[in-house]
Amino acid sequence: MITGKGTKIVNGVAIGKIHIYKLPVYEINEGEASDPEAELERFESARLKVQAQQHALYEKALVEAGEESAGIFEAHELMLDDDDIIDACKEIMEDDQHTAEYAVREGFDSVAQMFREMDDPYFQARSADIIDLKNAMLDVLLGFDTDSLQGTEPSILIAEDLAPSETVRLDKSLILGIVTREGSSNSHTAILARSMNIPTVIQCKDISDDWDGKDAILDGYNGLIYINPTPERRAALTAVHEEDLRKEALLKEMKGLASETKDGRKVKLYANIGGPEDISAVKDNDAEGVGLFRSEFVYLNSAEDPSEEAQFEAYKKVLEALSPRLIIIRTCDIGADKTIDYMQLDKEENPALGYRAIRICLTRKDFFKRQLRALLRASAYGNLGVMFPMITSLSEVRNCKAIFEECKEELRIAGTKIGHVELGIMIETPAAALCADELAEEVDFFSIGTNDLTQYTCAIDRQNAKLEPFSDTHHPAVLKLIQMTIDAGHRHNVWVGICGELGADPTLTETFLRMGIDELSVNAKSILPLRKAIREMDLSK
Ligand code: PEP
Ligand code: MG
């Protein structure tokens, strides 16, 4: 087995034979042209033909990769009207008496070089677009048919580099994956590969011509390609591939459909996330919102106490990217199993029952206000909900709300734009569940944290593996507290969700729906299987 390593661009696994994609070698007459007038005409006719080709590619990309990616070819059409490029070529044909193909090679290369030398990586990557157009012009002028380069069997395509137009021109039914030696993650080829969802690895310097026709597996998740893979490697990656296919089929079947039972009972299916890096998982799995953004990961991922600005940027990024979905951000739930050096928390005998979450926030007001201000500022960029963790009493909720209002007032005086924010609390202590009627008077929603609710109700440390035999995740006491919370919420017009692990337990989905749950917030991968199960349920029976 040979292993090649590169930079991953599109996740996924491709299994098949290698096909090496080789560009034609252009043989260009370096000497003088006999009829410069005729060369100018050849150039002009090739330019119009390539422009028409780019328009056809635009139409193809529109269907295969969406409007944003197709825009590349609209830009190409315009580039071919660019006076700088046209004049550079014409000068070579008129003044230096060269052929149209010579002029195209020299003229386009000099413009591409200009882009390559720019500081901005975005503009650097545009040089590939100019080279793409140069090759399209040369294909027309020299009569090459690049469509025949692809081969006729579905295969993993290996190339030195791929231009955007080559990527779109390829027959997708014949492309299992793409590996290139060159390319940048900013290139339009990478953008197109992403929107067409073809497993892709670039900058793989190990590529070799004698891989042609060999059995291979491309592991787009890790930027690796295996030539003649061992049976163990094949089995492991085949399992990953099959799981991907299963998910893809489910996605096709379930994407965009309502999470609704046969008898019309709707439930919101939201995702639990840890930060901006999970945005694509939310979109890919068609989550209708985010029911729990564990903001403590923003703190855990930082070497020092994150500034208001750093937090604002993280929250804004998620809100903007996922707008108009509702994004519920839980305020910092640090302590117990989640410790951070810069917080300088004392070691405690019973950390799960100790100084944690809202207890820290309410006693370190500046720390809390920094987060609330960042959240309020971010609220202008989407649809935000904020919830407080580890609530046990009415006074805690009132104190949180008072500090929240204080921040709001400060921002209002400063003229800072803020949006509407839904306020909620986590119900994850028995005390909160038992006082849910009183607490409901104060908030817009409840989110039941079944992980801690189970821990505190059953007095079982969730961190202690030795206690597994004593743990009953479906303990009737926990289910009773959930029912009480839902009923109390509904009595006060407060919607109720579950964001603990139990929300993703398919054996309880029907029970929760019958209890009246309004929302389930689960790991992104569980969303579509749950939607499928919900759509097959009939609660009238
Ligand atoms: C919970 O306790 O159920 C919960 C969702 O919060 P965490 O797991 O982060 O404590
Ligand atoms: Mg919890």
Coordinates of C-alpha atoms and ligand atoms in Angstrom, one line a residue:
M1 CA 0.0 0.0 0.0
I2 CA 1.3 3.5 -0.9
T3 CA 0.0 6.5 1.0
G4 CA -0.2 10.0 -0.4
K5 CA -0.9 13.0 1.8
G6 CA -2.3 16.4 0.9
T7 CA -4.7 19.1 2.2
K8 CA -8.3 18.1 2.6
I9 CA -10.8 20.2 0.8
V10 CA -14.0 18.2 0.8
N11 CA -14.8 15.4 3.3
G12 CA -15.9 12.0 2.2
V13 CA -14.5 8.7 1.0
A14 CA -14.1 7.6 -2.6
I15 CA -13.3 4.0 -3.6
G16 CA -12.3 3.1 -7.1
K17 CA -9.6 3.1 -9.8
I18 CA -7.2 6.0 -10.4
H19 CA -7.6 8.0 -13.7
I20 CA -4.8 10.4 -14.4
Y21 CA -6.0 13.5 -16.1
K22 CA -3.4 15.0 -18.3
L23 CA -3.7 18.3 -20.1
P24 CA -2.7 18.5 -23.8
V25 CA 0.8 19.8 -24.5
Y26 CA 0.3 22.9 -26.6
E27 CA 2.8 23.2 -29.4
I28 CA 3.1 26.9 -30.2
N29 CA 4.8 28.3 -33.2
E30 CA 7.3 30.8 -31.8
G31 CA 8.1 32.4 -35.1
E32 CA 6.5 35.3 -37.0
A33 CA 3.0 35.0 -38.3
S34 CA 2.6 35.3 -42.1
D35 CA -0.7 37.2 -41.9
P36 CA -1.2 39.4 -38.7
E37 CA -4.7 40.5 -39.9
A38 CA -5.8 36.8 -40.0
E39 CA -4.3 36.2 -36.6
L40 CA -6.3 39.0 -35.1
E41 CA -9.4 37.5 -36.6
R42 CA -8.6 34.1 -35.3
F43 CA -8.0 35.6 -31.8
E44 CA -11.4 37.5 -31.9
S45 CA -13.3 34.4 -33.1
A46 CA -11.7 32.2 -30.4
R47 CA -12.5 34.9 -27.8
L48 CA -16.2 34.9 -28.7
K49 CA -16.3 31.2 -28.8
V50 CA -14.7 30.9 -25.3
Q51 CA -17.1 33.5 -24.0
A52 CA -20.0 31.4 -25.3
Q53 CA -18.4 28.3 -23.7
Q54 CA -18.1 30.1 -20.3
H55 CA -21.8 31.1 -20.6
A56 CA -22.7 27.4 -21.1
L57 CA -20.5 26.5 -18.1
Y58 CA -22.4 29.1 -16.1
E59 CA -25.7 27.4 -16.9
K60 CA -24.3 23.9 -16.1
A61 CA -22.7 25.1 -12.8
L62 CA -26.0 26.8 -11.9
V63 CA -27.7 23.4 -11.9
E64 CA -24.8 21.4 -10.3
A65 CA -23.2 23.8 -7.9
G66 CA -25.6 26.7 -7.3
E67 CA -25.7 30.3 -8.1
E68 CA -22.7 31.5 -6.0
S69 CA -20.3 29.0 -7.6
A70 CA -21.7 29.6 -11.1
G71 CA -20.9 33.2 -10.7
I72 CA -17.2 32.3 -11.4
F73 CA -18.1 31.7 -15.1
E74 CA -20.0 35.0 -15.3
A75 CA -16.8 36.6 -14.1
H76 CA -14.8 34.7 -16.7
E77 CA -17.1 36.0 -19.4
L78 CA -16.4 39.5 -18.2
M79 CA -12.6 38.9 -18.0
L80 CA -12.7 38.1 -21.7
D81 CA -13.9 41.6 -22.3
D82 CA -11.1 43.1 -20.2
D83 CA -9.1 45.7 -22.2
D84 CA -5.9 45.0 -20.4
I85 CA -5.9 41.3 -21.5
I86 CA -7.2 42.0 -25.0
D87 CA -4.7 44.8 -25.6
A88 CA -1.8 42.8 -24.3
C89 CA -2.6 40.0 -26.8
K90 CA -3.3 42.4 -29.7
E91 CA 0.0 44.2 -29.2
I92 CA 1.9 40.9 -29.5
M93 CA 0.1 40.0 -32.7
E94 CA 0.2 43.5 -34.3
D95 CA 3.6 44.9 -33.1
D96 CA 5.6 41.7 -32.7
Q97 CA 3.8 39.8 -35.6
H98 CA 3.2 36.6 -33.6
T99 CA 0.4 34.1 -34.0
A100 CA -2.8 34.3 -32.0
E101 CA -1.8 31.3 -29.8
Y102 CA 1.6 32.8 -29.1
A103 CA -0.1 36.1 -28.1
V104 CA -2.6 34.3 -25.9
R105 CA 0.1 32.3 -24.1
E106 CA 2.2 35.4 -23.5
G107 CA -0.6 37.9 -22.8
F108 CA -2.6 35.7 -20.4
D109 CA 0.5 34.5 -18.6
S110 CA 1.7 38.1 -17.9
V111 CA -1.7 39.0 -16.4
A112 CA -1.8 35.8 -14.4
Q113 CA 1.7 36.6 -13.1
M114 CA 0.5 40.0 -12.0
F115 CA -2.3 38.4 -9.9
R116 CA 0.2 35.9 -8.5
E117 CA 2.4 38.7 -7.2
M118 CA -0.4 40.4 -5.2
D119 CA -0.4 40.1 -1.4
D120 CA -4.0 39.1 -0.9
P121 CA -4.5 35.3 -1.2
Y122 CA -7.9 35.9 -2.8
F123 CA -6.3 37.8 -5.7
Q124 CA -3.4 35.4 -5.9
A125 CA -5.9 32.6 -6.4
R126 CA -7.5 34.5 -9.3
S127 CA -4.4 33.8 -11.4
A128 CA -5.8 30.3 -11.8
D129 CA -8.9 31.8 -13.5
I130 CA -6.7 33.6 -16.0
I131 CA -4.7 30.4 -16.8
D132 CA -8.0 28.6 -17.1
L133 CA -9.2 31.1 -19.8
K134 CA -5.8 30.9 -21.5
N135 CA -6.1 27.1 -21.8
A136 CA -9.7 27.4 -23.1
M137 CA -8.5 29.9 -25.7
L138 CA -5.6 27.6 -26.7
D139 CA -7.9 24.6 -26.9
V140 CA -10.1 26.5 -29.4
L141 CA -7.2 27.9 -31.4
L142 CA -5.4 24.6 -31.6
G143 CA -8.5 22.4 -32.0
F144 CA -8.2 20.3 -28.8
D145 CA -11.1 18.4 -27.4
T146 CA -10.6 18.3 -23.6
D147 CA -13.8 16.5 -22.9
S148 CA -12.2 13.2 -24.0
L149 CA -9.5 13.5 -21.3
Q150 CA -11.7 12.3 -18.5
G151 CA -12.0 8.6 -19.3
T152 CA -15.1 6.5 -19.5
E153 CA -15.2 4.7 -16.1
P154 CA -16.2 6.2 -12.7
S155 CA -12.8 6.9 -11.1
I156 CA -10.7 8.9 -8.7
L157 CA -9.3 11.7 -10.9
I158 CA -5.7 12.7 -10.3
A159 CA -4.4 15.9 -11.9
E160 CA -1.5 18.4 -11.6
D161 CA -4.2 21.0 -11.1
L162 CA -7.8 21.5 -12.2
A163 CA -9.1 24.8 -13.6
P164 CA -12.7 25.8 -12.6
S165 CA -13.9 25.2 -16.1
E166 CA -12.4 21.7 -16.2
T167 CA -14.0 20.9 -12.8
V168 CA -17.5 21.9 -14.1
R169 CA -17.0 20.4 -17.5
L170 CA -16.2 17.0 -15.9
D171 CA -19.0 14.4 -16.1
K172 CA -19.9 14.1 -12.3
S173 CA -21.2 10.6 -12.8
L174 CA -17.6 9.6 -13.6
I175 CA -15.9 11.4 -10.8
L176 CA -15.6 9.6 -7.4
G177 CA -13.0 11.9 -6.0
I178 CA -10.4 14.5 -6.9
V179 CA -6.7 14.7 -6.0
T180 CA -4.4 17.4 -7.3
R181 CA -0.7 18.1 -6.8
E182 CA -1.2 21.9 -6.8
G183 CA -4.2 24.2 -6.1
S184 CA -5.2 26.3 -3.1
S185 CA -8.0 26.1 -0.7
N186 CA -9.1 29.6 -1.9
S187 CA -9.2 28.6 -5.6
H188 CA -12.4 28.4 -7.5
T189 CA -11.8 24.8 -8.2
A190 CA -11.9 24.1 -4.4
I191 CA -15.0 26.2 -4.1
L192 CA -16.7 24.3 -6.9
A193 CA -15.6 20.9 -5.5
R194 CA -17.1 21.9 -2.2
S195 CA -20.4 22.9 -3.7
M196 CA -20.5 19.7 -5.8
N197 CA -19.6 17.7 -2.7
I198 CA -16.9 15.6 -4.4
P199 CA -14.3 14.2 -1.9
T200 CA -11.2 16.3 -2.7
V201 CA -7.6 16.5 -1.6
I202 CA -5.2 19.1 -3.0
Q203 CA -1.4 19.8 -2.7
C204 CA -0.7 16.1 -2.7
K205 CA 3.0 16.1 -3.8
D206 CA 3.2 12.2 -3.7
I207 CA 1.2 11.9 -6.9
S208 CA 2.9 9.7 -9.5
D209 CA 2.1 8.8 -13.1
D210 CA 2.3 5.0 -12.4
W211 CA -0.8 5.2 -10.1
D212 CA -2.9 5.3 -13.3
G213 CA -5.4 2.5 -13.3
K214 CA -4.6 1.3 -9.8
D215 CA -7.1 0.5 -7.0
A216 CA -7.3 3.3 -4.5
I217 CA -9.2 4.8 -1.7
L218 CA -9.4 8.5 -1.1
D219 CA -10.0 9.5 2.5
G220 CA -11.1 13.1 2.2
Y221 CA -11.7 13.4 5.9
N222 CA -7.9 13.1 6.6
G223 CA -6.4 14.4 3.3
L224 CA -5.0 10.9 2.4
I225 CA -5.0 8.6 -0.6
Y226 CA -4.2 4.9 -0.4
I227 CA -3.0 3.1 -3.5
N228 CA -3.5 -0.7 -3.4
P229 CA -5.0 -0.4 0.1
T230 CA -4.6 -3.2 2.6
P231 CA -7.8 -5.3 3.4
E232 CA -8.0 -3.7 6.9
R233 CA -7.8 -0.2 5.5
R234 CA -10.3 -1.0 2.8
A235 CA -12.7 -2.5 5.4
A236 CA -12.5 0.5 7.7
L237 CA -12.9 3.1 5.0
T238 CA -15.7 1.1 3.3
A239 CA -17.6 1.3 6.6
V240 CA -17.2 5.1 6.7
H241 CA -18.3 5.3 3.0
E242 CA -21.4 3.2 3.6
E243 CA -22.3 5.3 6.6
D244 CA -21.9 8.5 4.4
L245 CA -24.1 7.0 1.7
R246 CA -26.8 6.1 4.2
K247 CA -26.7 9.7 5.6
E248 CA -26.8 11.1 2.2
A249 CA -29.8 9.1 1.2
L250 CA -31.5 10.1 4.4
L251 CA -30.7 13.7 3.8
K252 CA -32.1 13.6 0.3
E253 CA -35.2 12.0 1.6
M254 CA -35.7 14.2 4.7
K255 CA -34.1 17.6 3.9
G256 CA -36.6 20.4 3.9
L257 CA -39.4 18.2 5.2
A258 CA -41.4 19.2 8.3
S259 CA -40.6 17.4 11.6
E260 CA -44.3 16.4 12.0
T261 CA -46.1 13.2 12.9
K262 CA -48.7 11.7 10.6
D263 CA -51.5 13.2 12.7
G264 CA -50.0 16.7 12.4
R265 CA -48.1 17.1 15.6
K266 CA -45.0 19.4 15.0
V267 CA -41.8 19.4 17.0
K268 CA -38.8 21.6 16.4
L269 CA -35.5 19.7 15.8
Y270 CA -32.6 21.8 16.8
A271 CA -28.8 21.1 17.1
N272 CA -26.4 21.3 20.0
I273 CA -23.2 23.0 19.1
G274 CA -19.9 24.1 20.7
G275 CA -19.0 27.0 18.5
P276 CA -18.7 28.5 15.0
E277 CA -16.8 25.4 13.8
D278 CA -20.2 23.5 14.0
I279 CA -22.0 25.8 11.6
S280 CA -21.7 23.4 8.7
A281 CA -23.0 20.5 10.7
V282 CA -26.1 22.5 11.5
K283 CA -26.7 23.2 7.9
D284 CA -25.7 19.8 6.5
N285 CA -28.1 18.0 8.9
D286 CA -30.9 20.5 8.2
A287 CA -31.3 21.6 11.8
E288 CA -34.1 24.0 12.2
G289 CA -32.2 26.0 14.9
V290 CA -29.6 25.7 17.6
G291 CA -31.2 24.7 20.9
L292 CA -27.9 24.7 22.9
F293 CA -24.7 26.5 22.0
R294 CA -22.4 25.6 24.9
S295 CA -20.7 28.9 25.2
E296 CA -18.2 27.6 27.7
F297 CA -16.3 26.1 24.7
V298 CA -15.5 29.6 23.6
Y299 CA -13.8 30.0 27.1
L300 CA -12.2 26.5 27.1
N301 CA -10.7 27.1 23.6
S302 CA -9.1 30.3 24.8
A303 CA -5.7 30.6 26.6
E304 CA -7.1 33.6 28.6
D305 CA -10.4 35.0 29.6
P306 CA -12.0 35.9 26.2
S307 CA -12.6 39.6 25.7
E308 CA -16.1 40.9 25.0
E309 CA -14.9 41.5 21.4
A310 CA -13.7 37.9 20.9
Q311 CA -17.0 36.5 22.3
F312 CA -19.1 39.0 20.2
E313 CA -17.2 37.8 17.0
A314 CA -17.9 34.1 17.8
Y315 CA -21.6 34.6 18.6
K316 CA -22.1 36.9 15.6
K317 CA -20.5 34.5 13.3
V318 CA -22.9 31.7 14.3
L319 CA -26.0 34.0 14.3
E320 CA -25.2 35.5 10.8
A321 CA -24.3 32.2 9.2
L322 CA -27.5 30.4 10.5
S323 CA -30.0 33.3 10.2
P324 CA -33.0 33.2 10.4
R325 CA -32.8 30.1 12.6
L326 CA -33.2 30.7 16.3
I327 CA -29.8 30.3 18.1
I328 CA -30.0 29.6 21.8
I329 CA -26.7 30.4 23.5
R330 CA -26.3 29.2 27.0
T331 CA -24.3 31.5 29.3
C332 CA -21.0 30.2 30.6
D333 CA -21.5 26.8 32.3
I334 CA -18.0 26.4 33.8
G335 CA -17.1 24.4 36.8
A336 CA -17.6 20.8 37.9
D337 CA -16.0 18.7 35.0
K338 CA -15.2 21.8 33.0
T339 CA -12.3 23.7 34.6
I340 CA -10.2 26.5 33.2
D341 CA -6.9 27.6 34.7
Y342 CA -7.4 31.3 34.2
M343 CA -10.7 31.2 36.2
Q344 CA -8.6 30.2 39.3
L345 CA -11.4 28.0 40.8
D346 CA -10.6 26.3 44.1
K347 CA -10.6 22.5 44.3
E348 CA -13.8 21.3 45.9
E349 CA -15.0 18.2 47.7
N350 CA -18.2 18.1 45.6
P351 CA -17.6 20.1 42.4
A352 CA -20.9 19.0 40.7
L353 CA -22.7 20.5 43.7
G354 CA -20.3 23.3 44.0
Y355 CA -19.3 26.7 42.7
R356 CA -20.2 26.4 39.1
A357 CA -22.2 27.8 36.2
I358 CA -24.6 30.6 37.2
R359 CA -23.2 30.6 40.7
I360 CA -19.9 31.8 39.3
C361 CA -21.6 34.3 36.9
L362 CA -23.7 35.8 39.7
T363 CA -20.7 36.3 41.9
R364 CA -18.3 37.5 39.2
K365 CA -20.4 40.2 37.8
D366 CA -17.9 41.8 35.5
F367 CA -17.2 38.4 33.9
F368 CA -20.9 37.8 33.5
K369 CA -21.6 41.2 32.1
R370 CA -18.8 40.8 29.5
Q371 CA -20.6 37.8 28.1
L372 CA -24.1 39.4 28.3
R373 CA -22.9 42.5 26.5
A374 CA -21.3 40.4 23.7
L375 CA -24.5 38.4 23.4
L376 CA -26.7 41.5 23.2
R377 CA -24.4 43.1 20.6
A378 CA -24.5 39.9 18.6
S379 CA -28.3 39.8 18.8
A380 CA -28.5 42.5 16.0
Y381 CA -27.2 39.9 13.6
G382 CA -29.7 37.1 13.8
N383 CA -32.4 35.5 16.0
L384 CA -31.0 35.0 19.5
G385 CA -32.1 33.2 22.6
V386 CA -30.1 33.3 25.8
M387 CA -30.5 30.8 28.6
F388 CA -29.0 30.5 32.0
P389 CA -27.7 27.1 33.3
M390 CA -28.0 25.4 36.7
I391 CA -30.9 27.4 38.0
T392 CA -32.3 26.3 41.3
S393 CA -34.4 29.3 42.4
L394 CA -36.5 32.3 41.4
S395 CA -34.1 34.8 42.9
E396 CA -31.3 33.5 40.6
V397 CA -33.4 34.0 37.5
R398 CA -34.4 37.5 38.7
N399 CA -30.8 38.4 39.4
C400 CA -29.7 37.2 35.9
K401 CA -32.5 39.2 34.3
A402 CA -31.6 42.3 36.3
I403 CA -27.9 42.1 35.1
F404 CA -29.1 41.4 31.6
E405 CA -31.3 44.6 31.7
E406 CA -28.4 46.6 33.1
C407 CA -26.2 45.5 30.1
K408 CA -29.1 46.4 27.8
E409 CA -29.4 49.8 29.3
E410 CA -25.7 50.5 29.0
L411 CA -25.7 49.5 25.4
R412 CA -28.8 51.5 24.7
I413 CA -27.2 54.7 26.1
A414 CA -24.1 54.0 24.0
G415 CA -26.3 53.8 20.9
T416 CA -25.4 50.2 20.2
K417 CA -27.8 48.3 18.0
I418 CA -29.4 45.2 19.6
G419 CA -32.1 42.8 18.5
H420 CA -34.9 41.0 20.3
V421 CA -33.7 38.3 22.6
E422 CA -35.8 35.4 23.9
L423 CA -34.8 34.6 27.5
G424 CA -34.9 31.1 28.9
I425 CA -33.5 28.9 31.7
M426 CA -32.2 25.3 31.8
I427 CA -34.2 23.0 33.9
E428 CA -31.5 20.7 35.1
T429 CA -32.0 20.6 38.8
P430 CA -34.9 18.9 40.6
A431 CA -35.5 22.2 42.4
A432 CA -36.1 24.0 39.1
A433 CA -38.4 21.3 37.8
L434 CA -40.4 21.4 41.0
C435 CA -40.6 25.2 41.0
A436 CA -41.3 25.3 37.2
D437 CA -44.6 27.2 37.7
E438 CA -43.0 30.1 39.5
L439 CA -40.0 30.1 37.2
A440 CA -42.2 30.1 34.1
E441 CA -43.5 33.6 35.1
E442 CA -40.1 35.0 34.4
V443 CA -39.0 33.5 31.0
D444 CA -39.9 32.8 27.4
F445 CA -38.8 29.1 27.3
F446 CA -37.4 26.2 29.3
S447 CA -34.8 23.8 28.1
I448 CA -34.5 20.6 30.1
G449 CA -30.9 19.4 30.7
T450 CA -31.5 15.8 31.2
N451 CA -27.8 15.0 31.8
D452 CA -27.7 17.0 35.0
L453 CA -31.3 16.5 35.9
T454 CA -30.6 12.7 36.0
Q455 CA -27.4 13.2 37.9
Y456 CA -29.1 15.3 40.6
T457 CA -32.4 13.4 40.8
C458 CA -30.8 10.0 41.1
A459 CA -27.8 11.3 43.1
I460 CA -25.5 9.6 40.6
D461 CA -22.3 11.4 39.6
R462 CA -22.4 11.5 35.8
Q463 CA -18.5 11.5 35.7
N464 CA -18.2 8.2 37.7
A465 CA -18.0 5.2 35.4
K466 CA -18.3 2.9 38.4
L467 CA -21.9 4.0 38.9
E468 CA -23.0 2.9 35.5
P469 CA -24.8 -0.3 36.8
F470 CA -26.8 2.0 39.2
S471 CA -27.8 4.4 36.5
D472 CA -31.2 4.3 34.8
T473 CA -31.3 6.9 32.1
H474 CA -35.1 6.3 31.8
H475 CA -35.6 6.6 35.5
P476 CA -39.4 7.3 36.2
A477 CA -38.5 10.1 38.6
V478 CA -36.7 12.0 35.8
L479 CA -39.6 11.3 33.3
K480 CA -42.0 12.6 35.9
L481 CA -40.0 15.8 36.4
I482 CA -39.9 16.3 32.6
Q483 CA -43.7 16.0 32.4
M484 CA -44.1 18.4 35.3
T485 CA -41.8 20.9 33.6
I486 CA -43.7 20.7 30.3
D487 CA -47.1 21.1 32.0
A488 CA -45.9 24.0 34.1
G489 CA -44.4 25.7 31.0
H490 CA -47.5 25.3 29.0
R491 CA -49.7 26.6 31.8
H492 CA -47.7 29.9 31.4
N493 CA -47.3 30.0 27.7
V494 CA -43.7 29.0 27.9
W495 CA -42.4 26.6 25.3
V496 CA -40.4 23.6 26.5
G497 CA -37.5 21.8 24.9
I498 CA -35.0 19.1 25.9
C499 CA -31.3 19.7 25.2
G500 CA -29.7 16.9 27.2
E501 CA -28.7 13.6 25.7
L502 CA -32.1 12.0 26.3
G503 CA -33.5 14.2 23.6
A504 CA -31.7 12.1 21.0
D505 CA -32.8 8.8 22.5
P506 CA -35.1 7.4 19.8
T507 CA -36.8 5.0 22.3
L508 CA -38.2 8.1 24.1
T509 CA -39.1 10.3 21.2
E510 CA -42.8 9.2 21.1
T511 CA -43.0 9.5 24.9
F512 CA -41.7 13.1 24.8
L513 CA -44.1 14.0 22.0
R514 CA -47.0 12.6 23.9
M515 CA -45.8 14.5 27.0
G516 CA -46.2 17.7 24.8
I517 CA -42.5 18.6 24.2
D518 CA -42.1 21.5 21.8
E519 CA -38.4 21.1 20.8
L520 CA -35.7 18.5 20.9
S521 CA -32.1 19.8 20.6
V522 CA -29.7 17.0 19.8
N523 CA -26.3 16.3 18.3
A524 CA -26.5 17.3 14.6
K525 CA -26.2 13.7 13.3
S526 CA -29.3 12.6 15.2
I527 CA -31.6 15.2 13.5
L528 CA -32.5 13.5 10.3
P529 CA -33.0 10.0 11.8
L530 CA -35.3 11.6 14.4
R531 CA -37.2 13.5 11.7
K532 CA -37.7 10.2 9.9
A533 CA -39.0 8.5 13.1
I534 CA -41.3 11.4 13.9
R535 CA -42.8 11.4 10.4
E536 CA -43.6 7.7 10.8
M537 CA -45.4 8.3 14.1
D538 CA -49.2 8.6 14.6
L539 CA -50.1 9.9 18.0
S540 CA -53.8 9.6 17.4
K541 CA -53.5 5.8 17.8
Ligands
PEP1 C1 -27.5 18.8 30.6 O1 -27.1 18.9 31.7 O2 -28.4 18.0 30.2 C2 -27.0 19.7 29.6 C3 -27.5 19.8 28.4 O3 -25.9 20.4 29.9 P1 -24.4 19.9 30.0 O4 -24.4 18.4 29.5 O5 -23.5 20.8 29.2 O6 -24.1 19.9 31.5
MG2 MG -26.0 20.6 32.5

